[in-house]
Short mmCIF file of C-alpha atoms in Angstrom, two decimals:
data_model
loop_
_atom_site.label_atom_id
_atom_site.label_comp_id
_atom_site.label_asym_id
_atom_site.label_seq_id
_atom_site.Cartn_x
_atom_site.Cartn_y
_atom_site.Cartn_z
CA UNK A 198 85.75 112.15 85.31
CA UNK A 199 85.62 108.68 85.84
CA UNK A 200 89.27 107.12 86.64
CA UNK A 201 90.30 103.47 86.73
CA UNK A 202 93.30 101.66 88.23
CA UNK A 203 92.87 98.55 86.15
CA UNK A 204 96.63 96.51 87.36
CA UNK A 205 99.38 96.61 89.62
CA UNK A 206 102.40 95.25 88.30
CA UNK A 207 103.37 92.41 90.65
CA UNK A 208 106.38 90.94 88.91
CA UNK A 209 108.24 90.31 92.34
CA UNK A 210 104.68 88.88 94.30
CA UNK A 211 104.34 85.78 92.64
CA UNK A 212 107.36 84.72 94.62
CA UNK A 213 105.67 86.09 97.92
CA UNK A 214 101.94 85.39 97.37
CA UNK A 215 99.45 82.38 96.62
CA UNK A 216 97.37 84.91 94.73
CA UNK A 217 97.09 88.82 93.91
CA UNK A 218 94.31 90.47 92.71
CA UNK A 219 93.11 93.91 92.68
CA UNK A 220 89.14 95.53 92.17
CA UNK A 221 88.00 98.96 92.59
CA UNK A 222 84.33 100.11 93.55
CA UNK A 223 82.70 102.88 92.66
CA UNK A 224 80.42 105.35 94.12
CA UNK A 225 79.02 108.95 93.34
CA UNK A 226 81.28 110.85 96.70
CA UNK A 227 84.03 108.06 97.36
CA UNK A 228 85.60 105.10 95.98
CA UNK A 229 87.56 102.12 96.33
CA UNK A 230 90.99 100.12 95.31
CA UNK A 231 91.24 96.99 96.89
CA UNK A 232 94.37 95.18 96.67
CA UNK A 233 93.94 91.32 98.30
CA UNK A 234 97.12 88.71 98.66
CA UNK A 235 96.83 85.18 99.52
CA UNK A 236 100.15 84.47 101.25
CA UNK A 237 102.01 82.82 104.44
CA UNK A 238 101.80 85.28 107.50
CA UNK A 239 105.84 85.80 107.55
CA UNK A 240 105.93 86.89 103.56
CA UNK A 241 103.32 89.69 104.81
CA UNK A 242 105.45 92.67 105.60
CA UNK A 243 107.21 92.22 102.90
CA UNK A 244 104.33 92.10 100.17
CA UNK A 245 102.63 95.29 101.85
CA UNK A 246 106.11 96.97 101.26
CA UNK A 247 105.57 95.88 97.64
CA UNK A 248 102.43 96.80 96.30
CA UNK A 249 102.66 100.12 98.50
CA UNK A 250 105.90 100.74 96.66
CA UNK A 251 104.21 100.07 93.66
CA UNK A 252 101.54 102.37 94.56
CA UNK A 253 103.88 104.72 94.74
CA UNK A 254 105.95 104.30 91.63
CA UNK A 255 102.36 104.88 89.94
CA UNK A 256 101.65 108.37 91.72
CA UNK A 257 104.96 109.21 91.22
CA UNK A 258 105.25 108.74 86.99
CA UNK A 259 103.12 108.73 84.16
CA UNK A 260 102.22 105.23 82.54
CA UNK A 261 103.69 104.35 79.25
CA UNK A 262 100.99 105.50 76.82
CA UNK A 263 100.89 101.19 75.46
CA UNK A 264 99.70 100.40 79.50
CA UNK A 265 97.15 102.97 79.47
CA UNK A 266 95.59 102.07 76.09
CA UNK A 267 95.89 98.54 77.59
CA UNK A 268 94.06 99.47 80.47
CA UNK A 269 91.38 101.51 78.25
CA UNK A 270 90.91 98.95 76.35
CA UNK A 271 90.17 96.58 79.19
CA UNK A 272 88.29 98.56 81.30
CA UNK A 273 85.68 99.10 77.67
CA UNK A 274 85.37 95.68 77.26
CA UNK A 275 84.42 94.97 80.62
CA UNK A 276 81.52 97.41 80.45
CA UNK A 277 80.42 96.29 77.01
CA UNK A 278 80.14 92.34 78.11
CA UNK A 279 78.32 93.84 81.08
CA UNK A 280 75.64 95.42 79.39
CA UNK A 281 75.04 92.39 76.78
CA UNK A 282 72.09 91.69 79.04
CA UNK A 283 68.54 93.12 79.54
CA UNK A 284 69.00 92.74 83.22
CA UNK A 285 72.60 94.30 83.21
CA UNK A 286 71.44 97.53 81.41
CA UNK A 287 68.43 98.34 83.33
CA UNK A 288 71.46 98.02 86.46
CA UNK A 289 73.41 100.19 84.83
CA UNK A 290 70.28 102.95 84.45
CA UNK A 291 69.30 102.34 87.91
CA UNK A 292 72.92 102.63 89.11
CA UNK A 293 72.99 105.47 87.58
CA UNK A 294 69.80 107.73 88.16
CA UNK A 295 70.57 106.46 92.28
CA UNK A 296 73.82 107.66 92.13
CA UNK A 297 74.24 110.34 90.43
CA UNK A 298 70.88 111.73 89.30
CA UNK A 299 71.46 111.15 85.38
CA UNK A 300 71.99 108.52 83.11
CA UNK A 301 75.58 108.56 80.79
CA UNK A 302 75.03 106.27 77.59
CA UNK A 303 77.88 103.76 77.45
CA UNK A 304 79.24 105.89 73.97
CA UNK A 305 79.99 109.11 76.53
CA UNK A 306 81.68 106.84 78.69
CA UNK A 307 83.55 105.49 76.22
CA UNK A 308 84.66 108.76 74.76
CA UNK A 309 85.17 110.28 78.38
CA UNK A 310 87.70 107.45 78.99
CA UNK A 311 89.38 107.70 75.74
CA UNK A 312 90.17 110.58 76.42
CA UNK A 313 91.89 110.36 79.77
CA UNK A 314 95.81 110.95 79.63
CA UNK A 315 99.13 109.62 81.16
CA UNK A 316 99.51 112.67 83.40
CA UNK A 317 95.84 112.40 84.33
CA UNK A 318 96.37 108.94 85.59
CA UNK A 319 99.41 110.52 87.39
CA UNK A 320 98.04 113.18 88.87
CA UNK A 321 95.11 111.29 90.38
CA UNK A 322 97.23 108.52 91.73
CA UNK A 323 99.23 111.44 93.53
CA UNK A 324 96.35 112.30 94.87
CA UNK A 325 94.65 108.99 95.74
CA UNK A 326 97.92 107.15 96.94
CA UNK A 327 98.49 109.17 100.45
CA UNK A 328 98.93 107.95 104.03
CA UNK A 329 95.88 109.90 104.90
CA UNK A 330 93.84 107.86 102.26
CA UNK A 331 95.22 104.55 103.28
CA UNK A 332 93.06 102.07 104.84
CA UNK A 333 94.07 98.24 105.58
CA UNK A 334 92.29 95.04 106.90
CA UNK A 335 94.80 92.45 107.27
CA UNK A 336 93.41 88.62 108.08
CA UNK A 337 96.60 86.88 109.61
CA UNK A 338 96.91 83.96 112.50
CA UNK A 339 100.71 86.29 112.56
CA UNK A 340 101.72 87.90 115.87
CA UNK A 341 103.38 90.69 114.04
CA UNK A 342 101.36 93.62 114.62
CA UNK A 343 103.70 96.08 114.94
CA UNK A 344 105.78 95.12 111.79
CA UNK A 345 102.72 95.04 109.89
CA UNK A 346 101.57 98.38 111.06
CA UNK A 347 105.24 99.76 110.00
CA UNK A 348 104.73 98.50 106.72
CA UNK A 349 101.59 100.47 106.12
CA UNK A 350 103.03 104.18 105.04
CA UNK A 351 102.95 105.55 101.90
#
């Protein structure tokens, strides 16, 4: 199945960070959440803590069944304005026949991701949201190396 992380709720970063934004990538074997902050270097520790607490809270209970229809329902309408052009679709075939061999018509997809559940989302994030799977790459002018390094445990 195809699984999607579409937010992080960030209620306390806005008082830490410039910006917050977060993107996933997909590929046939492996995948992708990318969580990026604009923020001053001493507000960094704290703001890993954050979103890798917040990474936690979501392996650790299910969403409310409103966010996940939320998130369905954003993650549909991003495909369907993608494929409003010529050139977008035949990406989307080509995507697909490269990466995994077949081609899924957008109304499987849909279905397939109406059909995902709270405890699915869960139980993935459990999963996904492990020390072993956590990778960072951290742009600073800081001199806190080891602080930042502390910070990065799940």
């Amino acid at each position: 199945r195809d699984y999607k992380v579409t937010g992080v709720q960030t209620c306390a970063l806005p008082i830490l960070a410039y910006s917050i934004h977060s993107s996933a990538s997909y590929f046939a074997d492996t995948g992708a959440l990318v969580v990026s902050a604009g923020l001053d270097p001493k507000r960094l520790p704290k703001a890993l803590r954050l979103v890798l607490r917040e990474l936690q809270r979501i392996a650790r209970q299910r969403p409310a069944e409103e966010e996940l229809q939320r998130a369905k329902d954003y993650a549909l309408g991003q495909m369907r304005l993608g494929l409003e052009s010529t050139t977008n679709q035949m990406m989307w075939i080509g995507e697909h026949l490269l990466a995994y061999g077949y081609i899924d018509d957008p109304e499987t997809i849909e279905k397939r991701i109406q059909m995902i559940t709270t405890e699915e989302v869960k139980d993935v994030a459990a999963d996904l949201f492990r020390d072993r799977n956590l990778s960072a790459a951290v742009i600073t002018p800081g001199k806190n190396e080891a602080e930042i390094r502390s910070a990065l445990h799940l």
